[in-house]
mmCIF file of C-alpha atoms in Angstrom:
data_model
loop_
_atom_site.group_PDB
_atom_site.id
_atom_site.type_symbol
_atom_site.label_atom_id
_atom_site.label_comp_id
_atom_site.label_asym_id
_atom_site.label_seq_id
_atom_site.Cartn_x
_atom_site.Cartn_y
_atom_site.Cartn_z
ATOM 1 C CA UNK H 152 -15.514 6.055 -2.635
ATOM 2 C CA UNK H 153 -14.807 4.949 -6.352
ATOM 3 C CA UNK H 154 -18.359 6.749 -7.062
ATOM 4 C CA UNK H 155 -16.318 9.815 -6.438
ATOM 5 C CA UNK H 156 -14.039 8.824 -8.899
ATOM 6 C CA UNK H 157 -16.388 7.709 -11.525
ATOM 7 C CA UNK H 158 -17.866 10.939 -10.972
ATOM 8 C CA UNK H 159 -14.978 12.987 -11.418
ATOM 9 C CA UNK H 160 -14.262 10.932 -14.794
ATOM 10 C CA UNK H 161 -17.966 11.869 -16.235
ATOM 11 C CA UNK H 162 -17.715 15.234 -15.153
ATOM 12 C CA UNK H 163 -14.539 15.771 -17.690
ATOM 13 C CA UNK H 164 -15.534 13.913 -20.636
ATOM 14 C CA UNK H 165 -19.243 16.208 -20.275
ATOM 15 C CA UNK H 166 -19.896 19.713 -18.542
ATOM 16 C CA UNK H 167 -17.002 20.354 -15.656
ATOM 17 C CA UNK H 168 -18.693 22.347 -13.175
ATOM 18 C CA UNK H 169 -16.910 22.788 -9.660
ATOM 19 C CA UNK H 170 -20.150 23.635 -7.547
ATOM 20 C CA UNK H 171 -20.595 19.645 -8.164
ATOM 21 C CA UNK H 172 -17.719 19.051 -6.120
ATOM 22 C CA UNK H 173 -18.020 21.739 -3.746
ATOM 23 C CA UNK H 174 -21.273 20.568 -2.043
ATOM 24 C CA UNK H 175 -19.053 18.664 0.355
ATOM 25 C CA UNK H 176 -16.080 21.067 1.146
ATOM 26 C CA UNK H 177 -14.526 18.024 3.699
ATOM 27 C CA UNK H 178 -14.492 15.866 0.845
ATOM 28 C CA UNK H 179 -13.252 18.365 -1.862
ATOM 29 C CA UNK H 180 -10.360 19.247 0.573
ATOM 30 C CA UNK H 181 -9.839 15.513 1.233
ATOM 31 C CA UNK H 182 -9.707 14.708 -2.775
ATOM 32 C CA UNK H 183 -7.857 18.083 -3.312
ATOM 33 C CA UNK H 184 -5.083 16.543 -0.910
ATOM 34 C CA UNK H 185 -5.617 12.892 -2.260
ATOM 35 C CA UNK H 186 -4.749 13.936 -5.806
ATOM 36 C CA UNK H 187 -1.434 15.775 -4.717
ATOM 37 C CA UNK H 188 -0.537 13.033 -3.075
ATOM 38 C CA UNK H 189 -0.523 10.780 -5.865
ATOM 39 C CA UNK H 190 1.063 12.824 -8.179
ATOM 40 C CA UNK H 191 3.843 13.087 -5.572
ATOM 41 C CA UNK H 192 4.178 10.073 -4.454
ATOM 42 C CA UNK H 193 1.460 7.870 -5.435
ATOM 43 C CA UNK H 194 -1.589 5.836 -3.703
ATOM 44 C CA UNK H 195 0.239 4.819 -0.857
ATOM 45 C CA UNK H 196 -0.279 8.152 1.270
ATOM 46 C CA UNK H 197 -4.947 7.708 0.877
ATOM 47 C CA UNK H 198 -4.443 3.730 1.061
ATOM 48 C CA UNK H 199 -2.011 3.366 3.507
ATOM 49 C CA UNK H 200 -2.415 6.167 6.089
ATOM 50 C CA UNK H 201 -5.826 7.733 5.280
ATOM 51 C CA UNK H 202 -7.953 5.043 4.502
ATOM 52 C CA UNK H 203 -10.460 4.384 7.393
ATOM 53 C CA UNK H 204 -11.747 0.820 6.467
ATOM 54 C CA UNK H 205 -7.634 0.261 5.855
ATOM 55 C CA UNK H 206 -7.404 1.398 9.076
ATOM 56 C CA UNK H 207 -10.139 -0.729 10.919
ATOM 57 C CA UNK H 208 -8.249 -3.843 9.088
ATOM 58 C CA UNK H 209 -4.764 -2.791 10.435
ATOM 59 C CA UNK H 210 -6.046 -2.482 13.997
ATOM 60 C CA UNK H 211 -7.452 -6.192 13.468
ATOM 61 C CA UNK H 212 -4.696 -7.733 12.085
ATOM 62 C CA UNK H 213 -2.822 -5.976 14.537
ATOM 63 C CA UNK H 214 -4.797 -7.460 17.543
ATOM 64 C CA UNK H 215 -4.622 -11.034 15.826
ATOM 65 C CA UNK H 216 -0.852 -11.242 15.308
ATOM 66 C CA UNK H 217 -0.674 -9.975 19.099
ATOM 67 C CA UNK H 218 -2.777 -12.831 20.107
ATOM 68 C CA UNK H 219 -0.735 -15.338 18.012
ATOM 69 C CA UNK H 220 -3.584 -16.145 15.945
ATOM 70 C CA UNK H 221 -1.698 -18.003 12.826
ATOM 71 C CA UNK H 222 -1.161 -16.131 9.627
ATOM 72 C CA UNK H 223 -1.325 -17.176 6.551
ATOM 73 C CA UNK H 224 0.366 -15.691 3.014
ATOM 74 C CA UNK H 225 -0.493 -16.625 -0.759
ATOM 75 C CA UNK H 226 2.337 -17.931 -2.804
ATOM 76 C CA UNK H 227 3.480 -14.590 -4.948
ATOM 77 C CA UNK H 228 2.834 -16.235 -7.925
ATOM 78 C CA UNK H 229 -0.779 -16.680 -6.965
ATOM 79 C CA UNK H 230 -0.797 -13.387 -4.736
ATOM 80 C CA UNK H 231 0.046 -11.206 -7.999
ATOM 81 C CA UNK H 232 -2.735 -12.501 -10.030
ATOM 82 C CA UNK H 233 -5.269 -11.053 -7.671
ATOM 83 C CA UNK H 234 -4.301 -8.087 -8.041
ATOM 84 C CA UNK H 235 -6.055 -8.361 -11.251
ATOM 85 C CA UNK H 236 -9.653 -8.259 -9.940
ATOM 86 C CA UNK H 237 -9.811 -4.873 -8.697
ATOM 87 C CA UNK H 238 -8.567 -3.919 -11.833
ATOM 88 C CA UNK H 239 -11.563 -5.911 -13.574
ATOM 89 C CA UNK H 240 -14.278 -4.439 -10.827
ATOM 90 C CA UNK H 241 -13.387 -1.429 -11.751
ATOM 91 C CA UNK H 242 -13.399 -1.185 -15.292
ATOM 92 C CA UNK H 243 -16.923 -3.242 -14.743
ATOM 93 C CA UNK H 244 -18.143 0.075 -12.195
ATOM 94 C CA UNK H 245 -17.139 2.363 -14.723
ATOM 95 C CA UNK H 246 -18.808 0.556 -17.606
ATOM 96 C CA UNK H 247 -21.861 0.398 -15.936
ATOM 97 C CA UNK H 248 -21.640 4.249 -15.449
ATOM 98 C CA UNK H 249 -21.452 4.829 -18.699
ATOM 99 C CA UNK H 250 -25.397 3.257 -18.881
ATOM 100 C CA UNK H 251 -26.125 5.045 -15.733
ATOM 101 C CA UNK H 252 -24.113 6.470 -12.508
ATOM 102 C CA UNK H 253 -26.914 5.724 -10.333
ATOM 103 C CA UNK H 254 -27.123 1.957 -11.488
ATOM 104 C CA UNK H 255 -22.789 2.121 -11.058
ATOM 105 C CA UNK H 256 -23.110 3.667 -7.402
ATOM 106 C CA UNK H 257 -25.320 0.556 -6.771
ATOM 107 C CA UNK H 258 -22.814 -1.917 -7.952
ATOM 108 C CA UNK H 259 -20.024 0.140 -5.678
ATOM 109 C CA UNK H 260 -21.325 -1.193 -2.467
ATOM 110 C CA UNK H 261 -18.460 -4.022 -2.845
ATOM 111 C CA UNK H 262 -16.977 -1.267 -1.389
ATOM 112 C CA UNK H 263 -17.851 -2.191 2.561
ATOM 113 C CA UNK H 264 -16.849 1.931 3.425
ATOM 114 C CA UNK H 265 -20.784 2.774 3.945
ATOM 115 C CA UNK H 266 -21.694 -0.320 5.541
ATOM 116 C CA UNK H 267 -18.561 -0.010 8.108
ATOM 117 C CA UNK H 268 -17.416 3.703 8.760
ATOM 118 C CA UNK H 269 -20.300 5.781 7.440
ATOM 119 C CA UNK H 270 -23.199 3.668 8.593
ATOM 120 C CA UNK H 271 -21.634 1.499 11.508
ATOM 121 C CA UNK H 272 -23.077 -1.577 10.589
ATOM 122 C CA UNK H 273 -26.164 -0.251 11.092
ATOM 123 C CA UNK H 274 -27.945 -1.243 7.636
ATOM 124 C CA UNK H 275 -29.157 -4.458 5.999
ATOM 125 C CA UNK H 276 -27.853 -7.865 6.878
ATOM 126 C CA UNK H 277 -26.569 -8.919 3.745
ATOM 127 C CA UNK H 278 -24.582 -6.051 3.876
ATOM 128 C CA UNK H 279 -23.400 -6.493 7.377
ATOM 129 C CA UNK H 280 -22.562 -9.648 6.765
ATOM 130 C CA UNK H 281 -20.334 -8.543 3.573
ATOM 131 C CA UNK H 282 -18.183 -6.080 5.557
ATOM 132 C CA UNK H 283 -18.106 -8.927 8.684
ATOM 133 C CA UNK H 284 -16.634 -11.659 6.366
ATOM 134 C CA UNK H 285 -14.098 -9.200 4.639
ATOM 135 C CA UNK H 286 -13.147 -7.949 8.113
ATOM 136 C CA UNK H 287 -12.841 -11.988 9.383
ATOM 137 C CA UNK H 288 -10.603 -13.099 6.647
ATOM 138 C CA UNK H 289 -8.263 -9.986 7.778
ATOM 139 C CA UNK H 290 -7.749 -11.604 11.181
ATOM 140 C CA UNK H 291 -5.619 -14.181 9.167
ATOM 141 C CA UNK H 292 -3.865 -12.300 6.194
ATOM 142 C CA UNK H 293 -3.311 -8.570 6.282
ATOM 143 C CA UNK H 294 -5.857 -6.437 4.156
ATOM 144 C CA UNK H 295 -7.338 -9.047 1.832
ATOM 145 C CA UNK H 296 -9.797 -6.052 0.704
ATOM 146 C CA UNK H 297 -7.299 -3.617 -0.324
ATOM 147 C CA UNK H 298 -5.101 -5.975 -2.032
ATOM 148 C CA UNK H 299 -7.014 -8.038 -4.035
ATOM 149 C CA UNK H 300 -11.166 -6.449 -4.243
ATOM 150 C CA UNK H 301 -10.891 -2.088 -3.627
ATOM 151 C CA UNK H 302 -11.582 -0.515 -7.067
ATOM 152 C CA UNK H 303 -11.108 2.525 -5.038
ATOM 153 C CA UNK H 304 -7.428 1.701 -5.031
ATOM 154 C CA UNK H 305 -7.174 0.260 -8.549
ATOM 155 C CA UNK H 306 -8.425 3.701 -9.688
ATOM 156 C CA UNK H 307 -6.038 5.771 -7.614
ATOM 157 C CA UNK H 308 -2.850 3.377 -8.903
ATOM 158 C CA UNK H 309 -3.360 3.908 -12.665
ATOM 159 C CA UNK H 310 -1.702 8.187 -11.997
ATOM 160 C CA UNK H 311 0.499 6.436 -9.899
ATOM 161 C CA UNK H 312 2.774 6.207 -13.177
ATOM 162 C CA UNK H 313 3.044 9.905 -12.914
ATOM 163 C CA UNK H 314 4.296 10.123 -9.524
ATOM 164 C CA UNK H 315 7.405 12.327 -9.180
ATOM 165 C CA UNK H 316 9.388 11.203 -6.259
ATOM 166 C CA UNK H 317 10.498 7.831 -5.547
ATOM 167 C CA UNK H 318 11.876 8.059 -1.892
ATOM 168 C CA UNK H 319 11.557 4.160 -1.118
ATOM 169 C CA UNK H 320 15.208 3.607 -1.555
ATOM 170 C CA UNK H 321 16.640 0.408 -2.449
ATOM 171 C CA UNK H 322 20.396 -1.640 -2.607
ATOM 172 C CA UNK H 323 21.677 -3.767 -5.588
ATOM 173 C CA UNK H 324 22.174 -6.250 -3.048
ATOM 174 C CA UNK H 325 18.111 -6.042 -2.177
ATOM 175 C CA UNK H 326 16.255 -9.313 -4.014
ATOM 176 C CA UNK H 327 19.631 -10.922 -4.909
ATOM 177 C CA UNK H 328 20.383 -12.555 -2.492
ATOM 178 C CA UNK H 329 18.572 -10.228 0.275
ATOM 179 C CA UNK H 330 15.121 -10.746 0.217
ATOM 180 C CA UNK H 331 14.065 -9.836 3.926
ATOM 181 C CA UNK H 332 12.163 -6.724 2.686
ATOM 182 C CA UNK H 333 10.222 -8.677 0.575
ATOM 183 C CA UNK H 334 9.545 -11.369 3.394
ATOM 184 C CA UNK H 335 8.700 -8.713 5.928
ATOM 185 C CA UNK H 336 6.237 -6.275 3.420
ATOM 186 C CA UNK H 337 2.970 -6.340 4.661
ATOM 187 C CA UNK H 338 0.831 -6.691 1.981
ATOM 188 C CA UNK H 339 3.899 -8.142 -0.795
ATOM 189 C CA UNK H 340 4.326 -4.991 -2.548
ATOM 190 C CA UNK H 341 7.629 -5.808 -3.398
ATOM 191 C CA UNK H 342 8.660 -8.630 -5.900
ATOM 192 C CA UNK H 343 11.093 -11.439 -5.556
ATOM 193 C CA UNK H 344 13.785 -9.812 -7.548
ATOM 194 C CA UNK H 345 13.515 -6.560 -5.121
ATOM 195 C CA UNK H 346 11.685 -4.232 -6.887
ATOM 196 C CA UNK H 347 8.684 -2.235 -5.298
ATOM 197 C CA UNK H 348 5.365 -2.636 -7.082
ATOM 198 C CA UNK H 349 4.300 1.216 -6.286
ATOM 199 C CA UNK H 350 0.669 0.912 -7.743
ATOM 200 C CA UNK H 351 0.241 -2.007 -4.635
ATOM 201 C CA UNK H 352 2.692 -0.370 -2.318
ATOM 202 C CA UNK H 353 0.450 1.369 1.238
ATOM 203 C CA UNK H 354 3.839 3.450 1.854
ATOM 204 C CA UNK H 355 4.217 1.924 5.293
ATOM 205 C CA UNK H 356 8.236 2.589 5.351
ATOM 206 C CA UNK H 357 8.877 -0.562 7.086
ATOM 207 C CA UNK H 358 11.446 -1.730 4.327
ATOM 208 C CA UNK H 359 13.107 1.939 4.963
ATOM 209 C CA UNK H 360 13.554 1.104 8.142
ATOM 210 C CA UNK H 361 14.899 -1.993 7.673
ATOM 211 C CA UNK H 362 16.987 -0.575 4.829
ATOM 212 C CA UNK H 363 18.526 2.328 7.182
ATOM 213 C CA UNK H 364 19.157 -0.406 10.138
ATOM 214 C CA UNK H 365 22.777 -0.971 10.404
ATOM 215 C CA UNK H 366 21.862 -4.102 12.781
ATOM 216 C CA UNK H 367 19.130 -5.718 10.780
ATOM 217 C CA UNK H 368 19.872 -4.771 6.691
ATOM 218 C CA UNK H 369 21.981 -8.052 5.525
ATOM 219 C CA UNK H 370 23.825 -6.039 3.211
ATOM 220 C CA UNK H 371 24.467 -3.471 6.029
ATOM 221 C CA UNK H 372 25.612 -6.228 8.626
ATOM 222 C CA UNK H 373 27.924 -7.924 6.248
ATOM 223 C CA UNK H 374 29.339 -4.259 5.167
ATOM 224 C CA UNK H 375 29.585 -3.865 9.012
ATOM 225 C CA UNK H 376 31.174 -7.047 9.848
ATOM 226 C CA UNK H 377 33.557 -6.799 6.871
ATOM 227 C CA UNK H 378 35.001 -2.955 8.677
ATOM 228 C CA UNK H 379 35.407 -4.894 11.902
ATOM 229 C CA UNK H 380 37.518 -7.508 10.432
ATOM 230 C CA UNK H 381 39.491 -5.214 8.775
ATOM 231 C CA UNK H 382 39.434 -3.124 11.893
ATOM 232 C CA UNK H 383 40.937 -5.990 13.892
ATOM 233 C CA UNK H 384 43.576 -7.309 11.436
ATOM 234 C CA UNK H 385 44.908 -3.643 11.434
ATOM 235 C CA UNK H 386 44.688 -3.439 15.286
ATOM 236 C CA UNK H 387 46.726 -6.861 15.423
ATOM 237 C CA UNK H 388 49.756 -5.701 13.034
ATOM 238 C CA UNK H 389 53.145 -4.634 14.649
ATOM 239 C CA UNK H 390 53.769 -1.110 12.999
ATOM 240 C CA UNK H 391 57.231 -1.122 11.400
ATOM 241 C CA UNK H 392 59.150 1.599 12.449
ATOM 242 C CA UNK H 393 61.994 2.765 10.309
ATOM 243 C CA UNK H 394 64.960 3.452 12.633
ATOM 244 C CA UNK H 395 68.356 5.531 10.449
ATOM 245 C CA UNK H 396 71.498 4.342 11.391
ATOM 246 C CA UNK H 397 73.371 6.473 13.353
ATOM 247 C CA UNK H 398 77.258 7.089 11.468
#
C-alpha cells in the first residue's frame, strides 16, 4: 500500500527506527525485495508481476479478450495525460500526511487492495462497489487502475530514474517507421517515436519478444527477406571459371 510508503518517507525525515518495519517480517521481506527491484530495474518487477489487484485485472482482461468482448484504447495524446493523476493523488496522500498519517491512510482507500485481496469484498458497499466498477471498466481496456489512478505506482516510478539496467532492448528502426511494439504494449508504455516510458512500463517483455522474433520484428523480416534475395541472385549466377590455355 502507498501508506507503506508514506510511512517509510516520515520515518526518515523524523526518528528511523527498524522495529517499525519489522512488525510484519512478510512485508519487510516483500519491501526489502521491492526496493532492489527498482533500483535494478525499476517498478515494473512489484507492478507488473507482483501486484495482486494487477493480477486480478490481468486475469479479467484476459477472460474478456478470450470472449471477444470489444476493447477499447485512448488516443496517446489523451492516454499520456492521465498519467498525471496518480501523480496528483499522490502528492495529495502525502500532503495530507504531513497533517496526520492516520487522516492520509483514510484517504488511501482509492487504493481498492483492502477492499479486493485483503478483505475479499467483504466490507462496506460503497467500497465494494469502488473496487467492482474499477474491476468492470478493466473488462474493456487493460488496467485502467494502474495506469491512470495507483499512487502506489506513482510513488514506486519517481527511483525509477535510478534504475541501473536497461535490458528492454530496442532498434533504430523501432518508432520510425516500425511501430508494432507500440501497437501491441499492453498498457502504451512505449511512445510513438519508440521509446519506452520506464516509470509506466509493467516489464511484461512482450516487445522483447517481438523484438527477438525473426518472423514477426518488421525490421527483422525485411533484414531476412533482404539475405534471401541476395541468397537467390547468388544461387542463380553461372560461376566463371578461369580455364589457362594450354601452349
Amino acid at each position: 500500500s502507498v501508506v507503506n510508503v508514506l510511512t517509510f518517507v516520515h520515518a526518515m525525515m523524523q526518528d528511523f527506527r527498524w522495529e517499525l518495519f519489522l512488525i510484519d517480517p512478510v512485508i519487510f521481506i516483500l519491501w526489502t525485495f521491492t526496493a532492489a527491484c527498482i533500483l535494478l530495474w525499476g517498478r515494473g518487477v512489484f507492478c507488473g508481476w507482483l501486484c495482486p489487484f494487477g493480477a486480478l485485472q490481468e486475469l479479467i482482461n484476459e477472460a474478456a479478450r478470450k470472449l471477444k468482448i470489444r476493447q477499447f484504447e485512448l488516443p496517446f495524446a489523451v492516454h499520456e495525460r492521465l498519467w498525471a493523476i496518480k501523480y496528483i493523488i499522490l502528492l495529495l496522500l502525502f500532503g495530507i500526511s504531513l497533517e496526520s498519517l492516520a487522516t492520509a491512510e483514510r484517504f488511501a482507500e482509492v487504493e481498492p487492495f483492502k477492499t479486493a485481496i485483503t478483505l475479499k469484498f467483504d466490507r462496506q458497499w460503497w467500497f465494494v462497489l469502488y473496487a467492482a466498477i474499477l474491476l468492470i471498466i478493466n473488462i474493456f481496456t487493460r488496467k485502467v487502475y494502474c495506469r491512470y489512478i495507483c499512487p502506489l505506482g506513482a510513488a514506486l516510478a519517481i527511483p525509477t530514474k535510478l534504475k541501473l539496467f536497461d535490458w528492454l532492448k530496442r532498434r533504430k528502426d523501432c518508432g520510425n517507421p516500425c511501430k508494432l511494439c507500440a501497437i501491441e504494449c499492453e498498457i502504451q508504455a512505449i511512445h510513438p517515436d519508440g521509446h519506452i516510458n520506464h516509470n509506466e512500463c509493467h516489464y511484461c517483455l512482450d516487445c522483447q519478444m517481438t523484438y527477438h522474433n525473426e518472423r514477426k520484428c518488421p525490421p527483422l523480416v525485411a533484414k531476412n527477406k533482404k539475405r534471401q534475395r541476395a541468397a537467390k541472385q547468388e544461387a542463380g549466377q553461372i560461376p566463371v571459371v578461369q580455364i589457362e590455355s594450354q601452349a
